[in-house]
Tab-separated table of C-alpha atoms in Angstrom:
chain	number	residue	atom	x	y	z
A	254	ASP	CA	0.000	-0.138	-0.128
A	255	TYR	CA	2.867	2.348	0.649
A	256	VAL	CA	4.949	1.650	-2.502
A	257	PHE	CA	5.176	4.001	-5.456
A	258	PRO	CA	7.870	3.369	-7.868
A	259	HIS	CA	8.311	6.570	-9.926
A	260	ARG	CA	12.064	6.536	-11.025
A	261	SER	CA	13.055	5.399	-14.332
A	262	GLU	CA	15.908	3.656	-12.655
A	263	GLU	CA	13.570	1.725	-10.769
A	264	GLU	CA	12.464	-0.189	-13.847
A	265	ALA	CA	15.534	-2.527	-13.893
A	266	ILE	CA	14.847	-3.485	-10.064
A	267	LEU	CA	11.184	-4.221	-10.978
A	268	ARG	CA	12.096	-6.318	-13.870
A	269	SER	CA	14.546	-8.192	-11.911
A	270	VAL	CA	11.998	-8.807	-9.107
A	271	LYS	CA	9.342	-10.033	-11.345
A	272	ASP	CA	11.636	-12.474	-13.276
A	273	ALA	CA	12.972	-13.990	-10.176
A	274	SER	CA	9.753	-14.111	-8.003
A	275	GLY	CA	6.733	-13.963	-10.642
A	276	ASP	CA	4.975	-12.017	-7.530
A	277	PRO	CA	1.944	-10.055	-9.105
A	278	LYS	CA	2.742	-7.178	-6.913
A	279	SER	CA	6.101	-6.540	-8.672
A	280	VAL	CA	4.365	-6.925	-11.966
A	281	TYR	CA	1.600	-4.296	-10.981
A	282	TYR	CA	4.108	-1.656	-9.631
A	283	LEU	CA	5.877	-2.275	-12.955
A	284	GLY	CA	2.856	-1.288	-14.875
A	285	ASN	CA	2.257	1.736	-12.518
A	286	LEU	CA	5.795	2.955	-13.312
A	287	LEU	CA	5.679	2.501	-17.060
A	288	PHE	CA	2.203	4.002	-17.297
A	289	SER	CA	3.531	7.301	-15.330
A	290	LEU	CA	6.415	7.610	-17.825
A	291	LYS	CA	3.682	7.613	-20.668
A	292	ARG	CA	4.637	4.015	-21.737
A	293	PHE	CA	0.885	3.355	-21.718
A	294	GLY	CA	1.003	-0.013	-23.900
A	295	GLU	CA	3.662	-1.424	-21.789
A	296	GLY	CA	1.938	-0.520	-18.745
A	297	VAL	CA	-1.282	-2.061	-19.481
A	298	MET	CA	0.556	-5.135	-20.485
A	299	GLU	CA	1.885	-5.463	-16.894
A	300	TRP	CA	-1.284	-4.710	-15.244
A	301	GLU	CA	-3.090	-7.277	-17.359
A	302	LEU	CA	-0.273	-9.713	-16.440
A	303	ALA	CA	-0.964	-9.021	-12.753
A	304	GLU	CA	-4.504	-9.708	-13.107
A	305	GLU	CA	-3.802	-12.914	-14.960
A	306	LYS	CA	-1.655	-14.065	-12.178
A	307	GLY	CA	-4.348	-13.621	-9.712
A	308	MET	CA	-3.901	-10.401	-8.407
A	309	ARG	CA	-6.947	-8.543	-6.849
A	310	HIS	CA	-6.836	-5.130	-5.879
A	311	PRO	CA	-9.221	-2.051	-6.284
A	312	ILE	CA	-6.473	0.254	-7.737
A	313	LEU	CA	-5.243	-2.450	-10.194
A	314	HIS	CA	-8.657	-2.778	-11.495
A	315	ARG	CA	-9.228	1.104	-11.370
A	316	ASN	CA	-6.168	1.595	-13.331
A	317	LEU	CA	-7.139	-0.863	-15.870
A	318	GLY	CA	-10.490	0.754	-16.055
A	319	TYR	CA	-8.896	4.223	-16.557
A	320	ALA	CA	-6.885	3.106	-19.272
A	321	TYR	CA	-9.111	1.451	-21.284
A	322	HIS	CA	-11.302	4.116	-21.318
A	323	ARG	CA	-8.545	7.203	-21.133
A	324	ILE	CA	-6.184	5.683	-23.678
A	325	TYR	CA	-7.977	3.338	-25.687
A	326	ARG	CA	-11.730	4.333	-25.333
A	327	ARG	CA	-12.924	0.926	-25.029
A	328	GLY	CA	-15.813	1.574	-22.780
A	329	GLN	CA	-17.282	-1.727	-21.927
A	330	LYS	CA	-13.986	-3.173	-20.747
A	331	ALA	CA	-13.615	-0.169	-18.891
A	332	LEU	CA	-16.810	-0.508	-16.830
A	333	GLU	CA	-15.971	-4.152	-16.307
A	334	GLN	CA	-12.893	-3.094	-14.572
A	335	TYR	CA	-14.301	-0.309	-12.393
A	336	GLU	CA	-17.009	-2.558	-11.465
A	337	LYS	CA	-14.404	-5.099	-10.227
A	338	ALA	CA	-12.731	-2.076	-8.268
A	339	ILE	CA	-16.231	-1.009	-6.591
A	340	GLU	CA	-16.631	-4.598	-5.571
A	341	LEU	CA	-13.604	-4.749	-3.750
A	342	ASP	CA	-13.719	-0.930	-2.483
A	343	PRO	CA	-17.347	0.103	-2.389
A	344	SER	CA	-16.720	3.003	0.067
A	345	ASN	CA	-14.311	4.753	-2.411
A	346	HIS	CA	-16.043	7.592	-4.014
A	347	ARG	CA	-13.851	8.427	-6.813
A	348	LEU	CA	-14.448	4.967	-8.318
A	349	TYR	CA	-18.038	5.763	-8.871
A	350	LEU	CA	-17.272	9.135	-10.229
A	351	GLU	CA	-15.021	7.752	-12.749
A	352	TYR	CA	-17.478	5.001	-13.591
A	353	SER	CA	-20.104	7.809	-14.076
A	354	ASP	CA	-17.395	9.444	-16.675
A	355	VAL	CA	-17.258	6.279	-18.675
A	356	CYS	CA	-21.264	5.875	-18.742
A	357	SER	CA	-21.527	9.528	-19.825
A	358	TRP	CA	-19.196	9.002	-22.727
A	359	LEU	CA	-21.074	5.917	-23.564
A	360	GLY	CA	-24.320	7.766	-23.281
A	361	LEU	CA	-25.483	4.771	-20.802
A	362	THR	CA	-27.392	7.390	-18.459
A	363	LYS	CA	-29.516	4.843	-17.118
A	364	LYS	CA	-26.622	2.741	-15.826
A	365	GLU	CA	-24.727	5.860	-14.851
A	366	ILE	CA	-27.982	6.699	-12.590
A	367	GLU	CA	-28.317	3.437	-11.075
A	368	ALA	CA	-24.588	3.218	-10.024
A	369	LEU	CA	-24.637	7.001	-8.604
A	370	GLU	CA	-27.968	6.247	-6.802
A	371	SER	CA	-26.118	2.953	-5.296
A	372	ALA	CA	-23.103	5.113	-4.227
A	373	LYS	CA	-25.306	7.747	-2.275
A	374	GLU	CA	-26.467	5.360	-0.133
A	375	ARG	CA	-22.846	3.861	0.742
A	376	VAL	CA	-20.863	7.119	0.300
A	377	LYS	CA	-21.894	10.455	1.916
A	378	LYS	CA	-20.175	12.877	-0.496
A	379	ASP	CA	-21.497	16.065	-2.198
A	380	SER	CA	-19.728	15.068	-5.207
A	381	ILE	CA	-21.731	11.621	-5.619
A	382	LEU	CA	-24.847	14.117	-5.309
A	383	ALA	CA	-23.797	16.510	-7.763
A	384	ARG	CA	-22.958	14.103	-10.439
A	385	LEU	CA	-26.420	12.247	-9.725
A	386	SER	CA	-28.316	15.522	-10.247
A	387	SER	CA	-26.402	16.037	-13.334
A	388	ALA	CA	-27.280	12.474	-14.985
A	389	TYR	CA	-30.909	13.202	-13.782
A	390	VAL	CA	-30.948	16.550	-15.899
A	391	GLU	CA	-29.651	14.120	-18.705
A	392	ALA	CA	-32.595	11.912	-18.175
A	393	GLY	CA	-35.384	14.568	-18.137
A	394	ARG	CA	-35.627	13.774	-14.522
A	395	TYR	CA	-35.701	17.735	-13.483
A	396	GLU	CA	-37.487	17.859	-10.322
A	397	ASP	CA	-35.246	14.828	-9.153
A	398	ALA	CA	-32.179	16.947	-10.001
A	399	LEU	CA	-33.499	20.156	-8.357
A	400	GLY	CA	-34.612	18.073	-5.301
A	401	ILE	CA	-30.788	16.984	-4.782
A	402	LEU	CA	-29.644	20.172	-5.567
A	403	MET	CA	-31.657	22.240	-3.382
A	404	GLY	CA	-31.991	19.800	-0.525
A	405	ASN	CA	-28.149	19.433	0.077
A	406	GLU	CA	-25.257	21.754	1.119
A	407	PHE	CA	-22.288	21.867	-1.570
A	408	THR	CA	-18.457	22.914	-0.764
A	409	PRO	CA	-17.252	23.400	-4.338
A	410	ALA	CA	-13.728	23.860	-5.146
A	411	GLU	CA	-13.028	27.636	-5.619
A	412	GLY	CA	-14.116	29.046	-8.850
A	413	HIS	CA	-16.203	25.825	-9.719
A	414	TYR	CA	-19.732	26.491	-11.102
A	415	GLY	CA	-20.636	23.086	-12.140
A	416	ASN	CA	-23.315	22.650	-9.576
A	417	TRP	CA	-25.059	25.782	-10.442
A	418	GLU	CA	-24.643	25.305	-14.194
A	419	THR	CA	-26.267	21.652	-13.600
A	420	PHE	CA	-29.351	23.977	-11.315
A	421	VAL	CA	-29.567	26.298	-14.535
A	422	GLU	CA	-29.950	23.359	-16.863
A	423	ALA	CA	-32.418	21.683	-14.721
A	424	HIS	CA	-34.486	24.769	-14.669
A	425	VAL	CA	-33.997	25.836	-18.306
A	426	ARG	CA	-34.756	22.345	-19.916
A	427	LYS	CA	-37.777	22.255	-17.395
A	428	GLY	CA	-39.067	25.359	-18.354
A	429	VAL	CA	-39.083	24.547	-22.091
A	430	LYS	CA	-40.846	21.548	-21.552
A	431	GLY	CA	-43.390	23.434	-19.471
A	432	MET	CA	-43.531	25.918	-22.660
A	433	ASN	CA	-44.466	22.871	-24.797
A	434	GLU	CA	-47.078	21.729	-22.476
A	435	GLU	CA	-48.323	25.545	-22.726
A	436	LYS	CA	-47.873	25.853	-18.784
A	437	TRP	CA	-46.445	29.394	-19.578
A	438	GLU	CA	-46.523	30.817	-15.668
A	439	GLU	CA	-44.659	27.749	-14.578
A	440	ALA	CA	-42.128	27.775	-17.398
A	441	MET	CA	-41.596	31.490	-16.664
A	442	ASP	CA	-40.949	30.779	-13.131
A	443	ASP	CA	-38.195	28.125	-13.763
A	444	PHE	CA	-36.371	30.581	-16.358
A	445	LYS	CA	-36.404	33.139	-13.876
A	446	ASP	CA	-35.523	30.785	-11.205
A	447	ALA	CA	-32.332	29.806	-13.371
A	448	LEU	CA	-31.256	33.451	-12.749
A	449	LYS	CA	-30.546	32.772	-8.945
A	450	TYR	CA	-27.642	31.761	-7.209
A	451	PRO	CA	-28.819	29.475	-4.112
A	452	ALA	CA	-26.413	30.024	-1.353
A	453	ASN	CA	-26.256	26.216	-0.518
A	454	LEU	CA	-24.526	25.452	-4.006
A	455	GLY	CA	-21.625	27.342	-2.877
A	456	VAL	CA	-21.208	29.928	-5.451
A	457	GLY	CA	-22.142	33.642	-5.232
A	458	ALA	CA	-23.293	35.744	-8.395
A	459	PRO	CA	-20.399	37.439	-10.199
A	460	TYR	CA	-20.537	41.137	-11.133
A	461	ARG	CA	-23.429	41.417	-13.448
A	462	PRO	CA	-21.957	41.998	-16.842
A	463	HIS	CA	-19.752	38.708	-16.315
A	464	ARG	CA	-22.857	36.596	-15.179
A	465	HIS	CA	-23.684	33.684	-17.602
A	466	GLU	CA	-27.303	34.653	-18.131
A	467	ALA	CA	-27.777	34.507	-21.998
A	468	MET	CA	-29.654	31.208	-22.094
A	469	GLN	CA	-32.221	32.083	-19.459
A	470	ARG	CA	-32.908	35.571	-20.829
A	471	TYR	CA	-33.457	34.104	-24.408
A	472	TRP	CA	-35.887	31.872	-23.100
A	473	ILE	CA	-37.717	34.225	-20.948
A	474	GLY	CA	-37.947	36.372	-23.942
A	475	GLU	CA	-39.322	33.221	-26.065
A	476	CYS	CA	-41.521	32.636	-23.395
A	477	HIS	CA	-42.997	36.256	-23.521
A	478	ARG	CA	-43.157	36.198	-27.376
A	479	SER	CA	-45.039	33.085	-27.158
A	480	LEU	CA	-47.842	34.595	-25.094
A	481	GLY	CA	-47.837	37.530	-27.366
A	482	GLU	CA	-45.840	39.984	-25.234
A	483	GLY	CA	-43.569	41.312	-27.812
A	484	GLU	CA	-42.070	44.360	-25.899
A	485	LYS	CA	-41.396	42.276	-22.972
A	486	ALA	CA	-39.565	39.648	-25.205
A	487	LYS	CA	-37.483	42.521	-26.749
A	488	GLY	CA	-36.772	43.589	-23.132
A	489	ALA	CA	-35.338	40.377	-22.208
A	490	TRP	CA	-33.092	39.702	-25.296
A	491	GLU	CA	-31.809	43.437	-24.847
A	492	GLU	CA	-30.684	42.599	-21.424
A	493	MET	CA	-28.895	39.401	-22.840
A	494	ILE	CA	-26.956	41.603	-25.395
A	495	GLY	CA	-25.015	43.537	-22.518
A	496	GLN	CA	-23.309	40.257	-21.146
A	497	LYS	CA	-19.571	40.602	-21.411
A	498	ALA	CA	-18.425	36.878	-21.236
A	499	LEU	CA	-19.891	34.603	-23.474
A	500	THR	CA	-19.603	30.619	-23.968
A	501	GLU	CA	-19.866	29.149	-27.513
A	502	GLN	CA	-23.594	28.074	-26.475
A	503	GLU	CA	-24.483	31.250	-25.208
A	504	ALA	CA	-23.303	32.881	-28.379
A	505	TYR	CA	-25.787	30.847	-30.010
A	506	TYR	CA	-28.756	32.219	-27.876
A	507	LYS	CA	-27.323	35.869	-28.273
A	508	GLY	CA	-27.631	35.269	-32.038
A	509	LEU	CA	-31.408	34.192	-31.590
A	510	GLY	CA	-31.739	37.221	-29.462
A	511	LEU	CA	-30.233	39.543	-31.881
A	512	LYS	CA	-32.568	37.995	-34.660
A	513	GLY	CA	-35.435	38.336	-32.350
A	514	LEU	CA	-34.649	42.316	-32.154
A	515	GLY	CA	-34.248	42.371	-36.154
A	516	ARG	CA	-30.706	42.778	-36.006
A	517	GLY	CA	-30.118	39.982	-38.189
A	518	LYS	CA	-26.861	41.049	-39.964
A	519	GLU	CA	-25.197	41.438	-36.419
A	520	ALA	CA	-26.413	37.493	-35.848
A	521	VAL	CA	-24.819	36.335	-39.125
A	522	GLU	CA	-21.564	38.207	-38.161
A	523	LEU	CA	-21.666	36.581	-34.925
A	524	TYR	CA	-22.367	32.936	-35.924
A	525	GLU	CA	-19.874	33.388	-38.970
A	526	GLY	CA	-17.051	34.637	-36.442
A	527	ALA	CA	-17.807	31.530	-34.264
A	528	LEU	CA	-17.887	29.129	-37.326
A	529	LYS	CA	-14.294	30.635	-38.357
A	530	ALA	CA	-12.817	30.395	-35.039
A	531	ALA	CA	-14.161	26.762	-34.724
A	532	LEU	CA	-12.662	25.769	-38.170
A	533	GLN	CA	-9.384	27.248	-37.018
A	534	ARG	CA	-9.396	25.203	-33.739
A	535	GLU	CA	-10.458	22.079	-35.751
A	536	ILE	CA	-7.490	22.538	-38.167
A	537	LYS	CA	-5.231	22.781	-35.170
A	538	PHE	CA	-6.094	19.521	-33.425
A	539	LEU	CA	-6.510	17.432	-36.549
A	540	GLY	CA	-2.917	18.766	-36.880
A	541	LEU	CA	-2.104	17.177	-33.460
A	542	LYS	CA	-3.662	14.212	-34.371
A	543	GLY	CA	-1.521	13.597	-37.015
A	544	MET	CA	1.581	14.259	-35.493
A	545	MET	CA	1.132	12.172	-32.389
A	546	PRO	CA	0.200	8.555	-31.393
A	547	GLN	CA	-3.715	7.841	-30.833
A	548	ASP	CA	-3.321	6.864	-27.328
A	549	TYR	CA	-1.465	9.900	-26.270
A	550	PHE	CA	-3.768	11.966	-28.166
A	551	ASN	CA	-6.675	10.399	-26.181
A	552	TYR	CA	-4.902	10.765	-23.011
A	553	MET	CA	-4.709	14.389	-23.391
A	554	ASN	CA	-8.284	14.584	-23.855
A	555	TYR	CA	-7.965	16.105	-27.475
A	556	ASP	CA	-10.390	13.832	-28.949
A	557	ARG	CA	-13.081	14.818	-26.410
A	558	GLU	CA	-12.048	18.669	-27.435
A	559	LEU	CA	-12.503	17.625	-31.142
A	560	SER	CA	-15.954	16.622	-30.298
A	561	ARG	CA	-16.593	19.859	-28.893
A	562	ILE	CA	-15.087	21.659	-31.788
A	563	TYR	CA	-17.755	19.728	-33.844
A	564	CYS	CA	-20.499	20.855	-31.917
A	565	ARG	CA	-19.329	24.524	-31.807
A	566	LYS	CA	-19.575	24.051	-35.563
A	567	MET	CA	-22.920	22.627	-35.447
A	568	ILE	CA	-24.583	25.581	-33.485
A	569	ALA	CA	-22.877	28.049	-35.726
A	570	TYR	CA	-24.231	26.350	-38.885
A	571	LEU	CA	-27.576	26.017	-37.176
A	572	GLY	CA	-27.441	29.802	-36.450
A	573	LEU	CA	-26.713	30.413	-40.074
A	574	GLY	CA	-29.622	28.351	-41.170
A	575	ARG	CA	-27.383	25.725	-42.697
A	576	ARG	CA	-29.127	22.665	-41.113
A	577	ARG	CA	-27.506	20.084	-43.046
A	578	GLU	CA	-23.967	20.907	-42.327
A	579	ALA	CA	-25.254	21.271	-38.637
A	580	LEU	CA	-26.286	17.710	-38.695
A	581	ARG	CA	-23.156	16.538	-40.333
A	582	GLU	CA	-21.043	18.025	-37.699
A	583	TYR	CA	-23.074	16.754	-34.791
A	584	GLY	CA	-23.041	13.345	-36.355
A	585	LYS	CA	-19.029	13.562	-36.327
A	586	ALA	CA	-19.183	14.980	-32.559
A	587	GLN	CA	-21.432	11.853	-31.735
A	588	LYS	CA	-18.907	9.276	-33.127
A	589	ILE	CA	-16.465	10.391	-30.570
A	590	CYS	CA	-18.483	10.414	-27.881
A	591	LYS	CA	-22.018	10.776	-26.752
A	592	ASP	CA	-21.223	13.012	-23.504
A	593	LEU	CA	-22.309	16.347	-25.626
A	594	GLY	CA	-24.130	18.288	-22.723
A	595	HIS	CA	-26.307	20.988	-23.588
A	596	TYR	CA	-24.968	20.693	-27.502
A	597	LYS	CA	-27.102	17.531	-27.454
A	598	TRP	CA	-30.165	19.253	-26.150
A	599	ILE	CA	-29.697	22.052	-28.559
A	600	ARG	CA	-29.758	19.425	-31.335
A	601	ARG	CA	-32.820	17.851	-30.054
A	602	MET	CA	-34.670	20.944	-29.552
A	603	PHE	CA	-33.808	22.928	-32.857
A	604	LEU	CA	-32.807	20.117	-35.484
A	605	SER	CA	-35.157	17.306	-34.588
A	606	ASN	CA	-37.627	18.106	-37.683
């Protein structure tokens, strides 16, 4: 438990012990060393050998699960190893979180929820609750997500707004569902609640121009527009235009707001600029992919970034009315991973027909 080989000169020592004793622990330690030196294939080979020799240790199985997912993107094999690790160490909350990562990557939301619901009964960690609330949002279980978020105290790391972002997603998606069901008052309440910063989530409201409220204000305006309240809709969209910092997704909503205000030319310029930036970033990452081994490309999470780039292109094309290109880019993103967050929801809301 207290052995952690990490220096290159220790490789010869471990190989000697491995050859002399055949002890699976020495094989496991050698795998740890090689993997830490970015010799991924060699490291995984030693871990697999340690397992073949009968070693059962939660960290061995966790390491194999991590490698199968992060290096090779072999999700089902990764899940099998994490399940073995959890069986051996059911109180280790990190195992459930990493298991959740793999499920999200594969789009196995039901499986992810089952694992996290089991975990919250065994481990009292707000990180488990936060992840479960996010999975509930993905599954369309907005009340369940909000029940967790509003019924518990969270202590996020400094600068982490992830729990608040889940809170916003739950309210916005619930509000749009309400609009589709013509429950206008409930929908409006949800959109307005999404502008709040509940103290129990552990974050405060930033200086107003730097708040991330474009999505919420777009839907407030859209709700007013649906009710025939044109001036109120324009007022909500005008407020949105003043936001200084925009994510790529918020830029999409800003463009929709500009269109609603009759400022279509500005919207086109916004989407064309976003598309140009995404194309430049795509060229950069495809260049990196051609220069480095695939396992290292994956280890750096560059494949995930590439999927995000395709999603940014999707919403830029969508904003420009180029639906075929938008669907093409989303398809490219989904071939890499299924964990596309709000981009997936945008595709469902605006590109389903």
